[in-house]
């Protein structure tokens, strides 16, 4: 599985780069309007490539134990909280497409300036996303090589691919494919090397960190989720309330994004600790949450539009955005459905594994149902409270990690 991901992620990146119509010097307003289908494919595929890189990179870090543990912790955080956040920013390209298809160029420029000036967007999304993306691309091969999971030659080739991608990503074809192709070869070879790696019998300090982060995430995620729901302006889904209180609306969207993201370390922990059904359900849920957390970027773009142009034009932009089938069925709907179903299925699997009593998945299931039934409003806090009770008990019930050092098999890196 890890070898497949290490091949698939750069392969999808290569395809996304190849279909990008905004290449060369033509980067101004109007290019999206001229190539709507290509922009949709480019944005969705680019998002998918970075989300695929996340489990691939986590798999490369999985065999790390004591040697390289400090670097691995930094890199792990960059992947989970930075690279995944960066992948969400591709949704704004689709928002720009909807603007260009609906608004005159002058209004598109004004909306874009409004979006770029949002401090929550800058410091909550763009800065950590760009920083985490860069750190993940640089530190992952370096950490894996330092821990002797892969060779320094392979790490160097991966870094060369990254540099080529950064330098030529918007150059004309075929020059822009140089980076993804080199990365494809380098990470493909890394998959072969990690399959031959056997970790030494040493204290698993990196594994202990991941366990702690997973337990903390299972508790923190519902708490932040509750904060996100309670900061919705006016505790109402009415968009007019968000327009009247734009700062609060931005804070709420960021907290909701962060809450789904905080569930990911917990799902990764349950993926390692559970039996077959639980492990598979947790892995699918973690991957779905990486997609789901990014959908809140649309809240920022919609708010920027509504703060800039008349309501009837803003509605047209929103309708255009919602009409992109590739985004709807290739990103939004499966992300939401699999995330919410996974938050129910994983505790059921944990109960079947004997980790918790059966009333724990009842609590988490009711929490998801309450979120869907109540939505935004004074009673919206009911959902995060139920999720906190269920996942808090699940985090507490997990047995402590076995401190005895044991070699890692070639299959273990997939369970990041």
PDB file of N, CA and C in Angstrom, residues 266-364:
ATOM      1  N   UNK A 266      -6.095  11.070  15.948  1.00  0.00           N
ATOM      2  CA  UNK A 266      -6.813  10.028  16.674  1.00  0.00           C
ATOM      3  C   UNK A 266      -7.172   8.858  15.788  1.00  0.00           C
ATOM      4  N   UNK A 267      -7.593   9.150  14.558  1.00  0.00           N
ATOM      5  CA  UNK A 267      -7.908   8.067  13.624  1.00  0.00           C
ATOM      6  C   UNK A 267      -6.653   7.263  13.272  1.00  0.00           C
ATOM      7  N   UNK A 268      -5.526   7.948  13.127  1.00  0.00           N
ATOM      8  CA  UNK A 268      -4.277   7.251  12.836  1.00  0.00           C
ATOM      9  C   UNK A 268      -3.874   6.341  14.002  1.00  0.00           C
ATOM     10  N   UNK A 269      -4.128   6.804  15.222  1.00  0.00           N
ATOM     11  CA  UNK A 269      -3.848   5.979  16.397  1.00  0.00           C
ATOM     12  C   UNK A 269      -4.731   4.731  16.396  1.00  0.00           C
ATOM     13  N   UNK A 270      -6.027   4.918  16.139  1.00  0.00           N
ATOM     14  CA  UNK A 270      -6.946   3.771  16.124  1.00  0.00           C
ATOM     15  C   UNK A 270      -6.661   2.844  14.948  1.00  0.00           C
ATOM     16  N   UNK A 271      -6.105   3.393  13.885  1.00  0.00           N
ATOM     17  CA  UNK A 271      -5.697   2.565  12.752  1.00  0.00           C
ATOM     18  C   UNK A 271      -4.584   1.607  13.159  1.00  0.00           C
ATOM     19  N   UNK A 272      -3.691   2.082  14.030  1.00  0.00           N
ATOM     20  CA  UNK A 272      -2.588   1.224  14.488  1.00  0.00           C
ATOM     21  C   UNK A 272      -3.030   0.252  15.563  1.00  0.00           C
ATOM     22  N   UNK A 273      -4.002   0.643  16.389  1.00  0.00           N
ATOM     23  CA  UNK A 273      -4.379  -0.172  17.541  1.00  0.00           C
ATOM     24  C   UNK A 273      -5.509  -1.142  17.263  1.00  0.00           C
ATOM     25  N   UNK A 274      -6.357  -0.835  16.279  1.00  0.00           N
ATOM     26  CA  UNK A 274      -7.529  -1.667  16.059  1.00  0.00           C
ATOM     27  C   UNK A 274      -7.242  -2.900  15.228  1.00  0.00           C
ATOM     28  N   UNK A 275      -8.195  -3.810  15.240  1.00  0.00           N
ATOM     29  CA  UNK A 275      -8.119  -4.981  14.371  1.00  0.00           C
ATOM     30  C   UNK A 275      -8.559  -4.594  12.969  1.00  0.00           C
ATOM     31  N   UNK A 276      -8.788  -5.564  12.123  1.00  0.00           N
ATOM     32  CA  UNK A 276      -8.915  -5.302  10.688  1.00  0.00           C
ATOM     33  C   UNK A 276      -9.996  -4.266  10.359  1.00  0.00           C
ATOM     34  N   UNK A 277     -11.241  -4.483  10.828  1.00  0.00           N
ATOM     35  CA  UNK A 277     -12.316  -3.547  10.492  1.00  0.00           C
ATOM     36  C   UNK A 277     -12.014  -2.165  11.040  1.00  0.00           C
ATOM     37  N   UNK A 278     -11.617  -2.098  12.294  1.00  0.00           N
ATOM     38  CA  UNK A 278     -11.330  -0.809  12.923  1.00  0.00           C
ATOM     39  C   UNK A 278     -10.183  -0.109  12.214  1.00  0.00           C
ATOM     40  N   UNK A 279      -9.134  -0.863  11.885  1.00  0.00           N
ATOM     41  CA  UNK A 279      -7.979  -0.263  11.222  1.00  0.00           C
ATOM     42  C   UNK A 279      -8.356   0.297   9.856  1.00  0.00           C
ATOM     43  N   UNK A 280      -9.124  -0.470   9.083  1.00  0.00           N
ATOM     44  CA  UNK A 280      -9.524  -0.001   7.758  1.00  0.00           C
ATOM     45  C   UNK A 280     -10.451   1.206   7.875  1.00  0.00           C
ATOM     46  N   UNK A 281     -11.444   1.119   8.777  1.00  0.00           N
ATOM     47  CA  UNK A 281     -12.384   2.226   8.953  1.00  0.00           C
ATOM     48  C   UNK A 281     -11.662   3.494   9.411  1.00  0.00           C
ATOM     49  N   UNK A 282     -10.711   3.347  10.327  1.00  0.00           N
ATOM     50  CA  UNK A 282      -9.975   4.505  10.816  1.00  0.00           C
ATOM     51  C   UNK A 282      -9.104   5.108   9.720  1.00  0.00           C
ATOM     52  N   UNK A 283      -8.475   4.262   8.894  1.00  0.00           N
ATOM     53  CA  UNK A 283      -7.654   4.763   7.801  1.00  0.00           C
ATOM     54  C   UNK A 283      -8.480   5.525   6.774  1.00  0.00           C
ATOM     55  N   UNK A 284      -9.628   4.972   6.396  1.00  0.00           N
ATOM     56  CA  UNK A 284     -10.512   5.648   5.441  1.00  0.00           C
ATOM     57  C   UNK A 284     -11.024   6.956   6.025  1.00  0.00           C
ATOM     58  N   UNK A 285     -11.380   6.940   7.318  1.00  0.00           N
ATOM     59  CA  UNK A 285     -11.900   8.140   7.965  1.00  0.00           C
ATOM     60  C   UNK A 285     -10.838   9.227   8.044  1.00  0.00           C
ATOM     61  N   UNK A 286      -9.613   8.853   8.387  1.00  0.00           N
ATOM     62  CA  UNK A 286      -8.528   9.846   8.443  1.00  0.00           C
ATOM     63  C   UNK A 286      -8.332  10.496   7.083  1.00  0.00           C
ATOM     64  N   UNK A 287      -8.342   9.694   6.022  1.00  0.00           N
ATOM     65  CA  UNK A 287      -8.152  10.230   4.677  1.00  0.00           C
ATOM     66  C   UNK A 287      -9.325  11.121   4.275  1.00  0.00           C
ATOM     67  N   UNK A 288     -10.551  10.716   4.619  1.00  0.00           N
ATOM     68  CA  UNK A 288     -11.728  11.525   4.302  1.00  0.00           C
ATOM     69  C   UNK A 288     -11.706  12.847   5.057  1.00  0.00           C
ATOM     70  N   UNK A 289     -11.281  12.816   6.319  1.00  0.00           N
ATOM     71  CA  UNK A 289     -11.213  14.040   7.120  1.00  0.00           C
ATOM     72  C   UNK A 289     -10.202  15.029   6.547  1.00  0.00           C
ATOM     73  N   UNK A 290      -9.139  14.516   5.930  1.00  0.00           N
ATOM     74  CA  UNK A 290      -8.164  15.411   5.296  1.00  0.00           C
ATOM     75  C   UNK A 290      -8.814  16.212   4.170  1.00  0.00           C
ATOM     76  N   UNK A 291      -9.771  15.598   3.476  1.00  0.00           N
ATOM     77  CA  UNK A 291     -10.524  16.308   2.440  1.00  0.00           C
ATOM     78  C   UNK A 291     -11.574  17.228   3.065  1.00  0.00           C
ATOM     79  N   UNK A 292     -12.300  16.704   4.036  1.00  0.00           N
ATOM     80  CA  UNK A 292     -13.442  17.414   4.636  1.00  0.00           C
ATOM     81  C   UNK A 292     -12.997  18.702   5.319  1.00  0.00           C
ATOM     82  N   UNK A 293     -11.863  18.663   5.996  1.00  0.00           N
ATOM     83  CA  UNK A 293     -11.423  19.840   6.758  1.00  0.00           C
ATOM     84  C   UNK A 293     -11.222  21.050   5.859  1.00  0.00           C
ATOM     85  N   UNK A 294     -10.882  20.819   4.582  1.00  0.00           N
ATOM     86  CA  UNK A 294     -10.591  21.928   3.692  1.00  0.00           C
ATOM     87  C   UNK A 294     -11.801  22.613   3.105  1.00  0.00           C
ATOM     88  N   UNK A 295     -12.991  22.040   3.255  1.00  0.00           N
ATOM     89  CA  UNK A 295     -14.174  22.620   2.631  1.00  0.00           C
ATOM     90  C   UNK A 295     -14.541  23.985   3.215  1.00  0.00           C
ATOM     91  N   UNK A 296     -14.008  24.309   4.391  1.00  0.00           N
ATOM     92  CA  UNK A 296     -14.310  25.598   4.992  1.00  0.00           C
ATOM     93  C   UNK A 296     -13.645  26.764   4.259  1.00  0.00           C
ATOM     94  N   UNK A 297     -12.706  26.478   3.337  1.00  0.00           N
ATOM     95  CA  UNK A 297     -12.153  27.542   2.496  1.00  0.00           C
ATOM     96  C   UNK A 297     -13.272  28.220   1.719  1.00  0.00           C
ATOM     97  N   UNK A 298     -14.280  27.431   1.324  1.00  0.00           N
ATOM     98  CA  UNK A 298     -15.412  27.993   0.608  1.00  0.00           C
ATOM     99  C   UNK A 298     -16.170  29.026   1.415  1.00  0.00           C
ATOM    100  N   UNK A 299     -16.178  28.894   2.745  1.00  0.00           N
ATOM    101  CA  UNK A 299     -16.838  29.889   3.587  1.00  0.00           C
ATOM    102  C   UNK A 299     -16.143  31.241   3.472  1.00  0.00           C
ATOM    103  N   UNK A 300     -14.807  31.211   3.396  1.00  0.00           N
ATOM    104  CA  UNK A 300     -14.054  32.461   3.287  1.00  0.00           C
ATOM    105  C   UNK A 300     -14.283  33.123   1.934  1.00  0.00           C
ATOM    106  N   UNK A 301     -14.229  32.339   0.856  1.00  0.00           N
ATOM    107  CA  UNK A 301     -14.431  32.926  -0.467  1.00  0.00           C
ATOM    108  C   UNK A 301     -15.846  33.462  -0.611  1.00  0.00           C
ATOM    109  N   UNK A 302     -16.842  32.734  -0.093  1.00  0.00           N
ATOM    110  CA  UNK A 302     -18.222  33.197  -0.163  1.00  0.00           C
ATOM    111  C   UNK A 302     -18.404  34.483   0.633  1.00  0.00           C
ATOM    112  N   UNK A 303     -17.767  34.552   1.803  1.00  0.00           N
ATOM    113  CA  UNK A 303     -17.860  35.759   2.615  1.00  0.00           C
ATOM    114  C   UNK A 303     -17.208  36.945   1.896  1.00  0.00           C
ATOM    115  N   UNK A 304     -16.054  36.712   1.269  1.00  0.00           N
ATOM    116  CA  UNK A 304     -15.380  37.791   0.542  1.00  0.00           C
ATOM    117  C   UNK A 304     -16.257  38.327  -0.587  1.00  0.00           C
ATOM    118  N   UNK A 305     -16.954  37.431  -1.288  1.00  0.00           N
ATOM    119  CA  UNK A 305     -17.850  37.854  -2.361  1.00  0.00           C
ATOM    120  C   UNK A 305     -18.983  38.700  -1.805  1.00  0.00           C
ATOM    121  N   UNK A 306     -19.612  38.227  -0.722  1.00  0.00           N
ATOM    122  CA  UNK A 306     -20.781  38.913  -0.172  1.00  0.00           C
ATOM    123  C   UNK A 306     -20.423  40.241   0.474  1.00  0.00           C
ATOM    124  N   UNK A 307     -19.164  40.398   0.897  1.00  0.00           N
ATOM    125  CA  UNK A 307     -18.725  41.684   1.449  1.00  0.00           C
ATOM    126  C   UNK A 307     -18.365  42.684   0.354  1.00  0.00           C
ATOM    127  N   UNK A 308     -18.341  42.217  -0.905  1.00  0.00           N
ATOM    128  CA  UNK A 308     -17.812  43.059  -1.987  1.00  0.00           C
ATOM    129  C   UNK A 308     -18.843  43.416  -3.038  1.00  0.00           C
ATOM    130  N   UNK A 309     -19.712  42.474  -3.393  1.00  0.00           N
ATOM    131  CA  UNK A 309     -20.667  42.729  -4.484  1.00  0.00           C
ATOM    132  C   UNK A 309     -22.093  42.607  -3.954  1.00  0.00           C
ATOM    133  N   UNK A 310     -23.081  43.101  -4.703  1.00  0.00           N
ATOM    134  CA  UNK A 310     -24.477  42.994  -4.272  1.00  0.00           C
ATOM    135  C   UNK A 310     -24.915  41.546  -4.064  1.00  0.00           C
ATOM    136  N   UNK A 311     -25.933  41.374  -3.233  1.00  0.00           N
ATOM    137  CA  UNK A 311     -26.380  40.041  -2.817  1.00  0.00           C
ATOM    138  C   UNK A 311     -26.777  39.162  -3.997  1.00  0.00           C
ATOM    139  N   UNK A 312     -27.453  39.752  -5.020  1.00  0.00           N
ATOM    140  CA  UNK A 312     -27.903  38.926  -6.132  1.00  0.00           C
ATOM    141  C   UNK A 312     -26.718  38.390  -6.946  1.00  0.00           C
ATOM    142  N   UNK A 313     -25.653  39.178  -7.070  1.00  0.00           N
ATOM    143  CA  UNK A 313     -24.465  38.693  -7.763  1.00  0.00           C
ATOM    144  C   UNK A 313     -23.738  37.644  -6.924  1.00  0.00           C
ATOM    145  N   UNK A 314     -23.703  37.843  -5.615  1.00  0.00           N
ATOM    146  CA  UNK A 314     -23.059  36.876  -4.729  1.00  0.00           C
ATOM    147  C   UNK A 314     -23.763  35.523  -4.803  1.00  0.00           C
ATOM    148  N   UNK A 315     -25.087  35.551  -4.914  1.00  0.00           N
ATOM    149  CA  UNK A 315     -25.843  34.308  -5.037  1.00  0.00           C
ATOM    150  C   UNK A 315     -25.506  33.587  -6.337  1.00  0.00           C
ATOM    151  N   UNK A 316     -25.319  34.343  -7.417  1.00  0.00           N
ATOM    152  CA  UNK A 316     -24.940  33.735  -8.696  1.00  0.00           C
ATOM    153  C   UNK A 316     -23.570  33.065  -8.608  1.00  0.00           C
ATOM    154  N   UNK A 317     -22.627  33.712  -7.918  1.00  0.00           N
ATOM    155  CA  UNK A 317     -21.302  33.111  -7.736  1.00  0.00           C
ATOM    156  C   UNK A 317     -21.414  31.818  -6.940  1.00  0.00           C
ATOM    157  N   UNK A 318     -22.199  31.857  -5.857  1.00  0.00           N
ATOM    158  CA  UNK A 318     -22.381  30.673  -5.022  1.00  0.00           C
ATOM    159  C   UNK A 318     -23.018  29.536  -5.807  1.00  0.00           C
ATOM    160  N   UNK A 319     -24.013  29.855  -6.631  1.00  0.00           N
ATOM    161  CA  UNK A 319     -24.669  28.823  -7.440  1.00  0.00           C
ATOM    162  C   UNK A 319     -23.698  28.230  -8.462  1.00  0.00           C
ATOM    163  N   UNK A 320     -22.851  29.077  -9.049  1.00  0.00           N
ATOM    164  CA  UNK A 320     -21.873  28.585 -10.020  1.00  0.00           C
ATOM    165  C   UNK A 320     -20.883  27.636  -9.354  1.00  0.00           C
ATOM    166  N   UNK A 321     -20.406  28.009  -8.168  1.00  0.00           N
ATOM    167  CA  UNK A 321     -19.468  27.169  -7.420  1.00  0.00           C
ATOM    168  C   UNK A 321     -20.100  25.822  -7.088  1.00  0.00           C
ATOM    169  N   UNK A 322     -21.349  25.868  -6.633  1.00  0.00           N
ATOM    170  CA  UNK A 322     -22.039  24.637  -6.278  1.00  0.00           C
ATOM    171  C   UNK A 322     -22.401  23.768  -7.460  1.00  0.00           C
ATOM    172  N   UNK A 323     -22.289  24.313  -8.668  1.00  0.00           N
ATOM    173  CA  UNK A 323     -22.652  23.559  -9.853  1.00  0.00           C
ATOM    174  C   UNK A 323     -21.515  22.771 -10.476  1.00  0.00           C
ATOM    175  N   UNK A 324     -20.315  22.842  -9.895  1.00  0.00           N
ATOM    176  CA  UNK A 324     -19.184  22.106 -10.445  1.00  0.00           C
ATOM    177  C   UNK A 324     -19.256  20.654  -9.982  1.00  0.00           C
ATOM    178  N   UNK A 325     -19.671  19.768 -10.890  1.00  0.00           N
ATOM    179  CA  UNK A 325     -19.871  18.360 -10.521  1.00  0.00           C
ATOM    180  C   UNK A 325     -18.570  17.695 -10.097  1.00  0.00           C
ATOM    181  N   UNK A 326     -17.459  18.067 -10.733  1.00  0.00           N
ATOM    182  CA  UNK A 326     -16.180  17.451 -10.390  1.00  0.00           C
ATOM    183  C   UNK A 326     -15.797  17.759  -8.945  1.00  0.00           C
ATOM    184  N   UNK A 327     -16.036  18.995  -8.530  1.00  0.00           N
ATOM    185  CA  UNK A 327     -15.761  19.366  -7.144  1.00  0.00           C
ATOM    186  C   UNK A 327     -16.737  18.669  -6.198  1.00  0.00           C
ATOM    187  N   UNK A 328     -18.011  18.648  -6.573  1.00  0.00           N
ATOM    188  CA  UNK A 328     -19.039  18.073  -5.700  1.00  0.00           C
ATOM    189  C   UNK A 328     -18.810  16.589  -5.452  1.00  0.00           C
ATOM    190  N   UNK A 329     -18.608  15.833  -6.547  1.00  0.00           N
ATOM    191  CA  UNK A 329     -18.512  14.383  -6.424  1.00  0.00           C
ATOM    192  C   UNK A 329     -17.080  13.876  -6.335  1.00  0.00           C
ATOM    193  N   UNK A 330     -16.114  14.728  -6.653  1.00  0.00           N
ATOM    194  CA  UNK A 330     -14.725  14.318  -6.545  1.00  0.00           C
ATOM    195  C   UNK A 330     -14.043  14.802  -5.293  1.00  0.00           C
ATOM    196  N   UNK A 331     -14.769  15.582  -4.492  1.00  0.00           N
ATOM    197  CA  UNK A 331     -14.162  16.139  -3.285  1.00  0.00           C
ATOM    198  C   UNK A 331     -15.188  16.276  -2.170  1.00  0.00           C
ATOM    199  N   UNK A 332     -16.179  17.143  -2.353  1.00  0.00           N
ATOM    200  CA  UNK A 332     -17.030  17.556  -1.236  1.00  0.00           C
ATOM    201  C   UNK A 332     -17.905  16.429  -0.676  1.00  0.00           C
ATOM    202  N   UNK A 333     -18.713  15.814  -1.535  1.00  0.00           N
ATOM    203  CA  UNK A 333     -19.679  14.823  -1.042  1.00  0.00           C
ATOM    204  C   UNK A 333     -18.998  13.594  -0.449  1.00  0.00           C
ATOM    205  N   UNK A 334     -18.056  12.946  -1.156  1.00  0.00           N
ATOM    206  CA  UNK A 334     -17.411  11.769  -0.527  1.00  0.00           C
ATOM    207  C   UNK A 334     -16.656  12.117   0.745  1.00  0.00           C
ATOM    208  N   UNK A 335     -16.058  13.310   0.799  1.00  0.00           N
ATOM    209  CA  UNK A 335     -15.338  13.710   2.009  1.00  0.00           C
ATOM    210  C   UNK A 335     -16.286  13.810   3.199  1.00  0.00           C
ATOM    211  N   UNK A 336     -17.413  14.471   2.992  1.00  0.00           N
ATOM    212  CA  UNK A 336     -18.368  14.647   4.087  1.00  0.00           C
ATOM    213  C   UNK A 336     -19.004  13.329   4.500  1.00  0.00           C
ATOM    214  N   UNK A 337     -19.455  12.568   3.519  1.00  0.00           N
ATOM    215  CA  UNK A 337     -20.161  11.311   3.819  1.00  0.00           C
ATOM    216  C   UNK A 337     -19.233  10.325   4.532  1.00  0.00           C
ATOM    217  N   UNK A 338     -18.035  10.118   3.989  1.00  0.00           N
ATOM    218  CA  UNK A 338     -17.121   9.145   4.582  1.00  0.00           C
ATOM    219  C   UNK A 338     -16.599   9.608   5.938  1.00  0.00           C
ATOM    220  N   UNK A 339     -16.432  10.916   6.118  1.00  0.00           N
ATOM    221  CA  UNK A 339     -15.982  11.419   7.423  1.00  0.00           C
ATOM    222  C   UNK A 339     -17.021  11.154   8.496  1.00  0.00           C
ATOM    223  N   UNK A 340     -18.269  11.530   8.223  1.00  0.00           N
ATOM    224  CA  UNK A 340     -19.318  11.380   9.236  1.00  0.00           C
ATOM    225  C   UNK A 340     -19.647   9.905   9.485  1.00  0.00           C
ATOM    226  N   UNK A 341     -19.698   9.115   8.419  1.00  0.00           N
ATOM    227  CA  UNK A 341     -19.927   7.681   8.622  1.00  0.00           C
ATOM    228  C   UNK A 341     -18.757   7.043   9.374  1.00  0.00           C
ATOM    229  N   UNK A 342     -17.555   7.501   9.067  1.00  0.00           N
ATOM    230  CA  UNK A 342     -16.377   6.955   9.737  1.00  0.00           C
ATOM    231  C   UNK A 342     -16.350   7.267  11.210  1.00  0.00           C
ATOM    232  N   UNK A 343     -16.803   8.467  11.575  1.00  0.00           N
ATOM    233  CA  UNK A 343     -16.841   8.827  12.997  1.00  0.00           C
ATOM    234  C   UNK A 343     -17.822   7.950  13.772  1.00  0.00           C
ATOM    235  N   UNK A 344     -18.756   7.338  13.063  1.00  0.00           N
ATOM    236  CA  UNK A 344     -19.672   6.371  13.692  1.00  0.00           C
ATOM    237  C   UNK A 344     -19.073   4.964  13.646  1.00  0.00           C
ATOM    238  N   UNK A 345     -18.489   4.605  12.499  1.00  0.00           N
ATOM    239  CA  UNK A 345     -18.021   3.232  12.297  1.00  0.00           C
ATOM    240  C   UNK A 345     -16.808   2.880  13.154  1.00  0.00           C
ATOM    241  N   UNK A 346     -15.894   3.818  13.330  1.00  0.00           N
ATOM    242  CA  UNK A 346     -14.660   3.510  14.066  1.00  0.00           C
ATOM    243  C   UNK A 346     -14.944   3.117  15.518  1.00  0.00           C
ATOM    244  N   UNK A 347     -15.778   3.869  16.265  1.00  0.00           N
ATOM    245  CA  UNK A 347     -16.086   3.418  17.627  1.00  0.00           C
ATOM    246  C   UNK A 347     -16.817   2.081  17.664  1.00  0.00           C
ATOM    247  N   UNK A 348     -17.628   1.801  16.636  1.00  0.00           N
ATOM    248  CA  UNK A 348     -18.282   0.486  16.574  1.00  0.00           C
ATOM    249  C   UNK A 348     -17.226  -0.604  16.455  1.00  0.00           C
ATOM    250  N   UNK A 349     -16.236  -0.376  15.603  1.00  0.00           N
ATOM    251  CA  UNK A 349     -15.154  -1.342  15.472  1.00  0.00           C
ATOM    252  C   UNK A 349     -14.364  -1.488  16.756  1.00  0.00           C
ATOM    253  N   UNK A 350     -14.133  -0.358  17.449  1.00  0.00           N
ATOM    254  CA  UNK A 350     -13.399  -0.414  18.717  1.00  0.00           C
ATOM    255  C   UNK A 350     -14.163  -1.216  19.758  1.00  0.00           C
ATOM    256  N   UNK A 351     -15.493  -1.082  19.750  1.00  0.00           N
ATOM    257  CA  UNK A 351     -16.307  -1.877  20.685  1.00  0.00           C
ATOM    258  C   UNK A 351     -16.249  -3.355  20.318  1.00  0.00           C
ATOM    259  N   UNK A 352     -16.297  -3.653  19.016  1.00  0.00           N
ATOM    260  CA  UNK A 352     -16.205  -5.053  18.584  1.00  0.00           C
ATOM    261  C   UNK A 352     -14.837  -5.644  18.933  1.00  0.00           C
ATOM    262  N   UNK A 353     -13.800  -4.798  18.951  1.00  0.00           N
ATOM    263  CA  UNK A 353     -12.459  -5.256  19.329  1.00  0.00           C
ATOM    264  C   UNK A 353     -12.294  -5.409  20.836  1.00  0.00           C
ATOM    265  N   UNK A 354     -13.311  -4.984  21.593  1.00  0.00           N
ATOM    266  CA  UNK A 354     -13.232  -5.078  23.038  1.00  0.00           C
ATOM    267  C   UNK A 354     -12.494  -3.938  23.701  1.00  0.00           C
ATOM    268  N   UNK A 355     -12.225  -2.862  22.959  1.00  0.00           N
ATOM    269  CA  UNK A 355     -11.513  -1.727  23.545  1.00  0.00           C
ATOM    270  C   UNK A 355     -12.420  -0.877  24.425  1.00  0.00           C
ATOM    271  N   UNK A 356     -13.721  -0.783  24.062  1.00  0.00           N
ATOM    272  CA  UNK A 356     -14.681   0.011  24.824  1.00  0.00           C
ATOM    273  C   UNK A 356     -15.992  -0.753  24.931  1.00  0.00           C
ATOM    274  N   UNK A 357     -16.863  -0.274  25.819  1.00  0.00           N
ATOM    275  CA  UNK A 357     -18.201  -0.858  25.944  1.00  0.00           C
ATOM    276  C   UNK A 357     -19.066  -0.357  24.789  1.00  0.00           C
ATOM    277  N   UNK A 358     -20.191  -1.041  24.545  1.00  0.00           N
ATOM    278  CA  UNK A 358     -21.015  -0.729  23.384  1.00  0.00           C
ATOM    279  C   UNK A 358     -21.722   0.610  23.481  1.00  0.00           C
ATOM    280  N   UNK A 359     -21.889   1.144  24.691  1.00  0.00           N
ATOM    281  CA  UNK A 359     -22.573   2.436  24.760  1.00  0.00           C
ATOM    282  C   UNK A 359     -21.669   3.594  24.337  1.00  0.00           C
ATOM    283  N   UNK A 360     -20.365   3.346  24.163  1.00  0.00           N
ATOM    284  CA  UNK A 360     -19.471   4.397  23.653  1.00  0.00           C
ATOM    285  C   UNK A 360     -19.785   4.715  22.195  1.00  0.00           C
ATOM    286  N   UNK A 361     -19.886   3.712  21.281  1.00  0.00           N
ATOM    287  CA  UNK A 361     -20.291   4.058  19.915  1.00  0.00           C
ATOM    288  C   UNK A 361     -21.700   4.622  19.823  1.00  0.00           C
ATOM    289  N   UNK A 362     -22.565   4.295  20.793  1.00  0.00           N
ATOM    290  CA  UNK A 362     -23.901   4.903  20.818  1.00  0.00           C
ATOM    291  C   UNK A 362     -23.772   6.412  21.026  1.00  0.00           C
ATOM    292  N   UNK A 363     -22.883   6.815  21.947  1.00  0.00           N
ATOM    293  CA  UNK A 363     -22.663   8.242  22.196  1.00  0.00           C
ATOM    294  C   UNK A 363     -22.130   8.954  20.959  1.00  0.00           C
ATOM    295  N   UNK A 364     -21.124   8.374  20.329  1.00  0.00           N
ATOM    296  CA  UNK A 364     -20.541   9.026  19.154  1.00  0.00           C
ATOM    297  C   UNK A 364     -21.533   9.042  17.992  1.00  0.00           C
TER     298      UNK A 364
END
